[in-house]
Coordinates of C-alpha atoms in Angstrom, one line a residue:
Chain P
M1 CA -58.8 -80.4 -29.7
A2 CA -60.1 -77.0 -28.5
I3 CA -57.7 -74.6 -27.0
I4 CA -59.5 -71.6 -25.5
L5 CA -57.8 -68.5 -24.0
V6 CA -59.8 -66.3 -21.6
T7 CA -58.2 -63.0 -20.8
G8 CA -59.3 -59.9 -18.9
G9 CA -58.6 -57.6 -16.0
A10 CA -58.4 -58.3 -12.3
R11 CA -61.8 -59.5 -10.9
S12 CA -63.4 -59.3 -14.3
G13 CA -65.0 -62.7 -14.0
K14 CA -62.3 -64.6 -16.1
S15 CA -62.2 -67.7 -13.9
T16 CA -65.9 -68.1 -13.7
R17 CA -66.2 -67.7 -17.5
A18 CA -63.3 -70.2 -18.0
E19 CA -65.0 -72.7 -15.7
A20 CA -68.2 -72.5 -17.7
R21 CA -66.2 -73.0 -20.9
A22 CA -64.4 -76.1 -19.4
R23 CA -67.7 -77.6 -18.3
E24 CA -69.0 -77.5 -21.9
F25 CA -66.8 -80.5 -22.6
V26 CA -67.6 -84.1 -21.6
G27 CA -65.5 -85.9 -18.9
Q28 CA -64.3 -84.9 -15.5
P29 CA -62.7 -81.4 -15.6
V30 CA -59.2 -80.9 -14.2
Y31 CA -58.3 -77.7 -12.4
I32 CA -54.6 -76.8 -12.8
A33 CA -53.7 -74.1 -10.4
T34 CA -50.4 -72.2 -10.9
A35 CA -50.9 -70.4 -7.5
E36 CA -48.8 -71.4 -4.5
T37 CA -50.6 -71.2 -1.2
L38 CA -48.0 -68.9 0.3
D39 CA -49.9 -66.1 2.0
A40 CA -53.3 -65.4 3.5
E41 CA -54.6 -63.3 0.6
M42 CA -53.8 -66.1 -1.8
R43 CA -55.2 -68.8 0.5
E44 CA -58.5 -67.0 0.7
R45 CA -58.7 -66.5 -3.0
I46 CA -58.0 -70.2 -3.7
A47 CA -60.6 -71.3 -1.2
C48 CA -63.1 -69.0 -2.8
H49 CA -62.4 -70.4 -6.3
R50 CA -62.7 -73.9 -5.0
A51 CA -66.0 -73.3 -3.2
R52 CA -67.4 -71.8 -6.5
R53 CA -66.3 -74.7 -8.7
G54 CA -67.7 -77.5 -6.5
N55 CA -66.1 -80.9 -5.7
D56 CA -66.4 -82.6 -9.1
W57 CA -63.1 -81.3 -10.4
L58 CA -59.7 -83.0 -10.3
E59 CA -57.2 -80.6 -8.8
R60 CA -53.5 -80.1 -9.4
E61 CA -51.1 -77.5 -8.2
T62 CA -48.2 -76.6 -10.3
P63 CA -46.4 -73.3 -9.9
L64 CA -43.8 -74.1 -12.6
E65 CA -44.3 -77.5 -14.3
L66 CA -47.3 -76.6 -16.4
V67 CA -46.3 -78.5 -19.5
A68 CA -45.8 -81.7 -17.5
A69 CA -49.2 -81.2 -15.8
L70 CA -50.9 -80.8 -19.2
D71 CA -49.3 -83.9 -20.7
E72 CA -50.0 -86.0 -17.6
T73 CA -53.7 -85.0 -17.4
D74 CA -54.4 -85.4 -21.1
G75 CA -57.0 -87.9 -22.4
A76 CA -60.0 -87.3 -20.3
G77 CA -62.0 -84.0 -19.6
A78 CA -61.0 -80.4 -20.2
R79 CA -58.2 -78.9 -18.3
L80 CA -58.6 -75.4 -16.9
V81 CA -55.2 -73.6 -16.3
D82 CA -55.6 -70.7 -13.8
C83 CA -53.6 -68.7 -14.6
L84 CA -50.8 -68.0 -17.1
T85 CA -49.9 -64.7 -15.5
L86 CA -49.1 -66.3 -12.2
W87 CA -47.2 -69.1 -13.9
L88 CA -45.1 -66.4 -15.7
S89 CA -44.5 -64.7 -12.4
N90 CA -43.4 -67.9 -10.8
L91 CA -41.0 -68.7 -13.7
M92 CA -39.4 -65.3 -13.5
H93 CA -39.0 -65.5 -9.7
A94 CA -37.4 -68.9 -10.1
E95 CA -35.1 -67.4 -12.8
R96 CA -36.3 -69.9 -15.4
D97 CA -36.2 -68.9 -19.1
W98 CA -39.8 -67.9 -19.6
E99 CA -39.5 -67.4 -23.3
K100 CA -38.3 -71.0 -23.7
E101 CA -41.0 -72.2 -21.3
G102 CA -43.6 -70.3 -23.3
S103 CA -42.5 -72.0 -26.5
R104 CA -42.7 -75.4 -24.7
L105 CA -46.2 -74.5 -23.6
V106 CA -47.3 -73.6 -27.2
D107 CA -45.8 -76.9 -28.4
A108 CA -47.6 -78.8 -25.6
L109 CA -50.9 -77.2 -26.5
G110 CA -50.5 -78.4 -30.1
R111 CA -50.3 -82.0 -29.0
Q112 CA -53.1 -82.2 -26.4
Q113 CA -56.0 -84.6 -27.1
S114 CA -58.3 -83.1 -24.5
P115 CA -59.5 -79.5 -24.4
V116 CA -57.5 -76.8 -22.5
V117 CA -59.0 -73.6 -21.3
L118 CA -56.4 -71.1 -20.1
V119 CA -57.0 -68.0 -18.0
T120 CA -54.7 -65.0 -18.4
N121 CA -54.6 -61.4 -17.3
E122 CA -54.4 -58.1 -19.3
V123 CA -51.7 -56.1 -17.4
G124 CA -50.6 -53.6 -20.0
L125 CA -53.4 -51.1 -20.2
G126 CA -52.3 -48.8 -17.4
I127 CA -49.6 -46.2 -17.1
V128 CA -46.0 -47.5 -17.7
P129 CA -44.8 -48.7 -14.3
E130 CA -41.8 -46.8 -12.8
N131 CA -40.3 -50.0 -11.7
A132 CA -38.1 -51.7 -14.3
L133 CA -39.0 -55.2 -13.1
A134 CA -42.7 -54.4 -13.4
R135 CA -42.1 -53.2 -17.0
R136 CA -40.2 -56.4 -17.9
F137 CA -43.0 -58.4 -16.4
R138 CA -45.8 -56.7 -18.3
D139 CA -43.8 -57.0 -21.5
A140 CA -43.3 -60.7 -20.9
A141 CA -47.0 -61.1 -20.1
G142 CA -48.0 -59.4 -23.3
I143 CA -45.6 -61.5 -25.4
L144 CA -46.8 -64.8 -23.7
N145 CA -50.5 -63.9 -24.2
Q146 CA -49.8 -63.2 -27.9
A147 CA -48.1 -66.6 -28.3
V148 CA -50.8 -68.5 -26.6
A149 CA -53.5 -66.6 -28.5
R150 CA -51.9 -67.6 -31.8
A151 CA -52.1 -71.2 -30.7
A152 CA -55.6 -70.9 -29.5
D153 CA -58.8 -71.7 -31.4
E154 CA -60.7 -69.1 -29.5
V155 CA -59.8 -66.0 -27.5
E156 CA -62.2 -64.1 -25.3
L157 CA -61.9 -60.9 -23.4
V158 CA -64.0 -60.8 -20.3
V159 CA -65.4 -57.4 -19.2
A160 CA -67.6 -57.1 -16.1
G161 CA -68.3 -60.8 -16.2
F162 CA -69.3 -60.9 -19.9
P163 CA -67.2 -62.3 -22.7
M164 CA -66.2 -60.4 -25.9
R165 CA -65.0 -62.5 -28.8
V166 CA -61.4 -61.6 -29.8
K167 CA -60.5 -64.6 -32.0
Chain M
M1 CA -87.0 -50.4 -17.4
A2 CA -83.7 -50.1 -19.1
I3 CA -80.5 -50.4 -17.0
I4 CA -77.4 -49.5 -19.0
L5 CA -73.8 -49.8 -17.7
V6 CA -71.1 -47.9 -19.5
T7 CA -67.6 -48.8 -18.6
G8 CA -64.1 -47.9 -19.9
G9 CA -60.8 -46.4 -18.9
A10 CA -60.0 -42.9 -17.7
R11 CA -60.8 -40.2 -20.3
S12 CA -62.2 -42.8 -22.7
G13 CA -65.4 -40.9 -23.4
K14 CA -67.6 -42.9 -21.0
S15 CA -69.5 -39.9 -19.6
T16 CA -70.2 -38.4 -23.0
R17 CA -71.5 -41.7 -24.2
A18 CA -73.6 -42.3 -21.1
E19 CA -75.1 -38.8 -21.5
A20 CA -76.1 -39.7 -25.1
R21 CA -77.7 -42.9 -23.9
A22 CA -79.6 -41.1 -21.1
R23 CA -80.9 -38.5 -23.7
E24 CA -82.4 -41.3 -25.8
F25 CA -85.2 -41.6 -23.2
V26 CA -88.2 -39.2 -22.9
G27 CA -88.5 -36.9 -19.9
Q28 CA -86.0 -34.6 -18.1
P29 CA -82.8 -36.4 -17.4
V30 CA -81.3 -36.4 -13.9
Y31 CA -77.6 -36.2 -13.3
I32 CA -76.6 -38.0 -10.1
A33 CA -73.0 -37.1 -9.3
T34 CA -71.1 -39.2 -6.8
A35 CA -68.2 -36.8 -6.8
E36 CA -67.6 -34.4 -3.9
T37 CA -66.3 -31.0 -4.8
L38 CA -63.3 -31.3 -2.5
D39 CA -60.3 -30.2 -4.5
A40 CA -59.5 -28.0 -7.5
E41 CA -58.8 -31.0 -9.9
M42 CA -62.3 -32.4 -9.1
R43 CA -64.0 -29.0 -9.3
E44 CA -62.6 -28.4 -12.7
R45 CA -63.7 -31.8 -13.9
I46 CA -67.3 -31.3 -12.6
A47 CA -67.5 -27.9 -14.2
C48 CA -66.4 -29.3 -17.5
H49 CA -69.0 -32.1 -17.4
R50 CA -71.7 -29.6 -16.5
A51 CA -70.7 -27.3 -19.4
R52 CA -70.9 -30.2 -21.8
R53 CA -74.3 -31.5 -20.6
G54 CA -76.1 -28.2 -20.8
N55 CA -78.7 -26.8 -18.4
D56 CA -81.6 -29.0 -19.1
W57 CA -80.6 -31.7 -16.5
L58 CA -81.8 -32.0 -13.0
E59 CA -78.7 -32.4 -10.8
R60 CA -78.1 -34.2 -7.5
E61 CA -74.9 -34.8 -5.6
T62 CA -74.7 -37.9 -3.5
P63 CA -71.3 -39.2 -2.5
L64 CA -72.8 -42.1 -0.5
E65 CA -76.6 -42.3 -0.6
L66 CA -77.0 -43.5 -4.2
V67 CA -79.9 -45.9 -3.5
A68 CA -82.0 -43.2 -1.9
A69 CA -81.1 -40.8 -4.8
L70 CA -82.4 -43.4 -7.3
D71 CA -85.5 -44.2 -5.4
E72 CA -86.3 -40.5 -4.9
T73 CA -85.8 -39.5 -8.5
D74 CA -87.7 -42.4 -10.0
G75 CA -90.7 -41.9 -12.2
A76 CA -89.7 -39.3 -14.8
G77 CA -86.6 -39.1 -17.1
A78 CA -83.5 -41.3 -17.2
R79 CA -81.0 -41.0 -14.4
L80 CA -77.3 -40.9 -15.2
V81 CA -75.1 -42.1 -12.3
D82 CA -71.5 -40.7 -12.7
C83 CA -69.8 -42.8 -11.4
L84 CA -69.9 -46.1 -9.6
T85 CA -66.1 -46.2 -9.0
L86 CA -66.1 -42.9 -7.1
W87 CA -69.1 -44.1 -5.1
L88 CA -67.2 -47.2 -4.2
S89 CA -64.2 -45.1 -3.2
N90 CA -66.5 -42.9 -1.0
L91 CA -68.0 -45.9 0.6
M92 CA -64.6 -47.4 1.5
H93 CA -63.3 -44.1 2.8
A94 CA -66.4 -43.8 5.0
E95 CA -65.8 -47.4 6.2
R96 CA -69.3 -48.4 5.0
D97 CA -69.9 -52.1 4.0
W98 CA -69.5 -51.7 0.2
E99 CA -70.6 -55.3 -0.5
K100 CA -73.9 -54.7 1.3
E101 CA -74.3 -51.3 -0.4
G102 CA -73.6 -53.0 -3.7
S103 CA -76.4 -55.5 -3.1
R104 CA -78.7 -52.7 -2.1
L105 CA -77.9 -51.0 -5.3
V106 CA -78.6 -54.1 -7.4
D107 CA -81.9 -54.5 -5.6
A108 CA -82.8 -50.8 -6.2
L109 CA -82.0 -51.2 -9.9
G110 CA -84.5 -54.0 -10.1
R111 CA -87.3 -51.8 -8.8
Q112 CA -86.7 -48.6 -10.9
Q113 CA -89.5 -47.5 -13.2
S114 CA -87.4 -44.9 -15.1
P115 CA -84.2 -45.8 -16.9
V116 CA -80.8 -45.7 -15.3
V117 CA -77.5 -45.3 -17.1
L118 CA -74.5 -46.0 -14.8
V119 CA -70.9 -45.0 -15.6
T120 CA -68.1 -47.0 -14.1
N121 CA -64.3 -47.5 -14.7
E122 CA -62.1 -50.4 -15.6
V123 CA -59.3 -50.2 -13.1
G124 CA -57.9 -53.8 -13.2
L125 CA -56.0 -54.0 -16.5
G126 CA -52.7 -52.7 -15.3
I127 CA -49.9 -54.2 -13.3
V128 CA -50.9 -55.4 -9.8
P129 CA -50.5 -52.4 -7.5
E130 CA -47.8 -52.6 -4.8
N131 CA -50.2 -50.9 -2.3
A132 CA -52.5 -53.4 -0.5
L133 CA -55.3 -50.8 -0.3
A134 CA -55.1 -50.2 -4.0
R135 CA -55.4 -53.9 -4.6
R136 CA -58.4 -54.2 -2.4
F137 CA -60.0 -51.2 -4.2
R138 CA -59.5 -52.7 -7.6
D139 CA -60.8 -56.1 -6.5
A140 CA -63.9 -54.4 -5.1
A141 CA -64.4 -52.3 -8.2
G142 CA -64.2 -55.5 -10.4
I143 CA -66.7 -57.3 -8.1
L144 CA -69.1 -54.3 -8.1
N145 CA -68.9 -54.0 -11.9
Q146 CA -69.8 -57.6 -12.3
A147 CA -72.8 -57.4 -10.0
V148 CA -74.2 -54.3 -11.8
A149 CA -73.5 -55.8 -15.2
R150 CA -75.5 -58.9 -14.2
A151 CA -78.4 -56.6 -13.3
A152 CA -78.0 -54.5 -16.5
D153 CA -79.9 -54.9 -19.7
E154 CA -76.9 -53.5 -21.7
V155 CA -73.2 -53.2 -21.0
E156 CA -70.9 -51.1 -23.2
L157 CA -67.1 -50.7 -23.1
V158 CA -66.1 -47.3 -24.4
V159 CA -62.7 -47.2 -26.2
A160 CA -61.4 -43.9 -27.6
G161 CA -64.9 -42.5 -27.5
F162 CA -66.6 -45.3 -29.3
P163 CA -68.8 -48.0 -27.6
M164 CA -68.2 -51.7 -27.9
R165 CA -71.1 -53.9 -27.0
V166 CA -70.3 -56.2 -24.0
K167 CA -73.8 -57.4 -23.1
Chain D
M1 CA -58.0 -41.3 -47.7
A2 CA -58.0 -44.0 -45.1
I3 CA -57.1 -43.0 -41.5
I4 CA -56.8 -46.0 -39.3
L5 CA -56.2 -45.9 -35.5
V6 CA -54.8 -49.0 -33.8
T7 CA -54.9 -49.0 -30.0
G8 CA -54.2 -51.5 -27.3
G9 CA -52.1 -52.2 -24.2
A10 CA -48.3 -52.7 -24.0
R11 CA -47.0 -55.7 -26.0
S12 CA -50.5 -56.4 -27.3
G13 CA -49.3 -56.7 -30.9
K14 CA -50.4 -53.2 -32.0
S15 CA -47.4 -52.4 -34.1
T16 CA -47.5 -55.7 -35.9
R17 CA -51.2 -55.2 -36.6
A18 CA -50.6 -51.6 -37.8
E19 CA -47.8 -52.8 -40.1
A20 CA -50.1 -55.3 -41.7
R21 CA -52.8 -52.6 -42.2
A22 CA -50.2 -50.2 -43.7
R23 CA -49.1 -53.0 -46.2
E24 CA -52.6 -53.4 -47.5
F25 CA -52.1 -50.2 -49.5
V26 CA -50.2 -49.8 -52.7
G27 CA -46.9 -47.8 -52.7
Q28 CA -43.8 -47.9 -50.5
P29 CA -44.8 -47.6 -46.9
V30 CA -43.3 -45.0 -44.6
Y31 CA -42.5 -45.7 -41.0
I32 CA -42.7 -42.5 -38.9
A33 CA -41.1 -43.2 -35.5
T34 CA -41.8 -40.8 -32.6
A35 CA -39.3 -42.6 -30.4
E36 CA -35.9 -41.1 -29.7
T37 CA -33.0 -43.5 -29.5
L38 CA -32.0 -42.3 -26.0
D39 CA -31.5 -45.4 -23.9
A40 CA -30.7 -49.1 -24.3
E41 CA -34.2 -50.3 -23.6
M42 CA -35.6 -48.1 -26.4
R43 CA -32.7 -48.8 -28.8
E44 CA -33.4 -52.6 -28.5
R45 CA -37.1 -52.1 -29.1
I46 CA -36.5 -50.0 -32.2
A47 CA -34.1 -52.5 -33.6
C48 CA -36.6 -55.3 -32.9
H49 CA -39.4 -53.4 -34.8
R50 CA -37.1 -52.7 -37.7
A51 CA -36.0 -56.3 -38.0
R52 CA -39.6 -57.4 -38.1
R53 CA -40.7 -54.8 -40.7
G54 CA -37.9 -55.6 -43.1
N55 CA -36.0 -53.2 -45.3
D56 CA -38.6 -52.1 -47.8
W57 CA -39.9 -49.2 -45.6
L58 CA -38.9 -45.6 -45.8
E59 CA -38.0 -44.4 -42.3
R60 CA -38.3 -41.2 -40.5
E61 CA -37.7 -40.2 -36.9
T62 CA -39.7 -37.3 -35.5
P63 CA -40.1 -37.0 -31.8
L64 CA -42.1 -33.8 -32.1
E65 CA -42.8 -32.6 -35.7
L66 CA -45.3 -35.2 -36.6
V67 CA -47.5 -32.9 -38.6
A68 CA -44.6 -31.8 -40.8
A69 CA -43.6 -35.5 -41.3
L70 CA -47.1 -36.4 -42.4
D71 CA -47.4 -33.4 -44.8
E72 CA -43.9 -34.1 -46.3
T73 CA -44.4 -37.8 -46.9
D74 CA -47.9 -37.5 -48.4
G75 CA -48.6 -38.6 -51.9
A76 CA -47.1 -42.1 -52.1
G77 CA -47.6 -45.2 -49.8
A78 CA -49.2 -45.4 -46.4
R79 CA -47.6 -43.8 -43.4
L80 CA -47.4 -45.8 -40.2
V81 CA -47.1 -43.5 -37.1
D82 CA -45.6 -45.4 -34.1
C83 CA -46.8 -44.1 -31.7
L84 CA -49.0 -41.3 -30.6
T85 CA -48.5 -41.9 -26.9
L86 CA -44.8 -41.4 -27.2
W87 CA -45.3 -38.3 -29.3
L88 CA -47.6 -36.9 -26.6
S89 CA -44.9 -37.7 -23.9
N90 CA -42.3 -35.9 -26.0
L91 CA -44.6 -32.9 -26.4
M92 CA -45.2 -32.7 -22.7
H93 CA -41.5 -33.1 -21.9
A94 CA -40.7 -30.3 -24.3
E95 CA -43.4 -28.2 -22.7
R96 CA -45.3 -27.8 -26.0
D97 CA -49.0 -27.2 -26.0
W98 CA -50.2 -30.8 -26.6
E99 CA -53.8 -29.8 -27.0
K100 CA -52.9 -27.4 -29.8
E101 CA -50.6 -30.0 -31.4
G102 CA -53.4 -32.5 -31.2
S103 CA -55.7 -30.2 -33.1
R104 CA -53.0 -29.6 -35.7
L105 CA -52.7 -33.3 -36.1
V106 CA -56.4 -33.8 -36.6
D107 CA -56.4 -31.0 -39.2
A108 CA -53.4 -32.6 -40.9
L109 CA -55.1 -36.0 -41.0
G110 CA -58.0 -34.4 -42.8
R111 CA -55.9 -33.2 -45.7
Q112 CA -53.7 -36.3 -46.3
Q113 CA -53.9 -37.9 -49.7
S114 CA -52.2 -41.1 -48.8
P115 CA -53.3 -43.4 -46.0
V116 CA -52.2 -43.0 -42.4
V117 CA -52.2 -45.8 -39.8
L118 CA -51.6 -44.6 -36.3
V119 CA -50.6 -46.7 -33.3
T120 CA -51.6 -45.5 -29.8
N121 CA -51.7 -47.0 -26.3
E122 CA -54.5 -47.5 -23.8
V123 CA -53.0 -46.2 -20.5
G124 CA -56.2 -45.5 -18.5
L125 CA -57.5 -48.9 -17.5
G126 CA -55.4 -49.3 -14.3
I127 CA -55.6 -47.9 -10.8
V128 CA -55.4 -44.1 -10.7
P129 CA -51.7 -43.2 -10.5
E130 CA -50.5 -41.6 -7.2
N131 CA -48.3 -39.3 -9.2
A132 CA -50.0 -36.1 -10.4
L133 CA -47.9 -36.0 -13.6
A134 CA -48.8 -39.5 -14.5
R135 CA -52.5 -38.6 -13.9
R136 CA -52.2 -35.6 -16.2
F137 CA -50.4 -37.8 -18.8
R138 CA -53.1 -40.5 -18.8
D139 CA -55.8 -37.8 -19.1
A140 CA -54.1 -36.2 -22.0
A141 CA -53.5 -39.6 -23.7
G142 CA -57.3 -40.4 -23.4
I143 CA -58.3 -37.0 -24.8
L144 CA -55.8 -37.3 -27.7
N145 CA -57.0 -40.8 -28.5
Q146 CA -60.6 -39.7 -28.6
A147 CA -59.8 -36.8 -30.9
V148 CA -57.8 -39.0 -33.4
A149 CA -60.5 -41.7 -33.2
R150 CA -63.1 -39.1 -34.2
A151 CA -61.0 -38.2 -37.2
A152 CA -60.3 -41.9 -38.1
D153 CA -62.3 -44.0 -40.6
E154 CA -61.5 -47.1 -38.5
V155 CA -60.4 -47.8 -34.9
E156 CA -59.2 -51.2 -33.8
L157 CA -58.4 -52.4 -30.3
V158 CA -55.7 -55.1 -30.3
V159 CA -55.9 -57.8 -27.6
A160 CA -53.3 -60.6 -27.5
G161 CA -52.4 -59.9 -31.1
F162 CA -55.9 -60.0 -32.5
P163 CA -57.9 -56.9 -33.6
M164 CA -61.4 -56.0 -32.2
R165 CA -63.3 -53.5 -34.3
V166 CA -64.1 -50.3 -32.3
K167 CA -65.2 -48.0 -35.1

């Protein structure tokens, strides 16, 4: 089934585009949030995304167990994963092996029956961060994006709200 | 009339591209600068842009009152607005309501009789800034870019001096 | 002969793409590394690139003398220059005149008989760096990328491992 990766910068319109892609498929769509509602900034952003999507989505929060969330929601409408970059950040904070988890995700994508639309971020097009942890994170994000893009049927780069076809 | 948004990274050739687009239209072109000549770095950059453009442009400096500048210069050649990101920064420093000003800009674009070419920056494709103010700025820049892109007839992303069609 | 510029963010798959492009040409390919093996992070990255490429490449390390390296390796297979951004950084650290060196590179590209594939980085799509040196570096990188792109027959932007045609 269709695997679609939607990438772009902060506030580029990635989530809105990914929602539109997920709605193209029949069945009730499932929103899989990797964000944890920890602070006010994040709470506001989550509320804003929910208001935009409307009430017809199933919702699931999973900061770490993305593979299980995909397997358990398979078989009906499209799943929208928002977003991979936050999932990676959660994995690294929890000191999980993100490379292994990334491979497990790629394997899981290969066995899904229902479509999956994944949102991710481009974080590597600025100046090299002075902070070594930030450098490791942006390297990991780039590697994860490449792995998921290889597994995807389509990859789009969203710029100012409009999609550019990458794959 | 034509509304063209030209976006890209720092020193990607956005302004040169936008000048070429503005020159495609008949009539004397108008350069609307949102930069203030405050420091040496900025003064040098402005002089450099002016030298490249040549002397056949009308010029106007407007750090804040972009909507008035557009309305008052309407009716002849194309206007080149350079750039939206600096305008946003000026609005935020002046503690103006940038969302309201952004809406006013979109409305103004809708009523222009002469073409408008707007330069903006992609600032959201690096690592999340540690500074909360920088995060707010890059969020605002992304939201403003999306709003202007929706109002535009064409959107281009300039990479290493060459345009890629976005919309 | 063919001059190909491959640009993109950190860990976007630029080097892999550039290697594939270099292998399209007949003759033994030459890997021209601008990296110096100074620290562990860089040593690991170089080893990783070498393992991926395999043993059939000629190799040359040149942190500064890129023009000489191109002229001296001309006449056989394609040269892969990895990467321009690091070369620029080396020039600036050595207090060489990077604008003059950039012009010399563009001249050298014009006289090559064998193909050249050059890897570079997009570093200007994040928030403006607070650090003045970082701002100068990203300005220089953008200017160098534009100059090489003008001299190139093809320019590609790599996103998540897949190339987008720029020129």
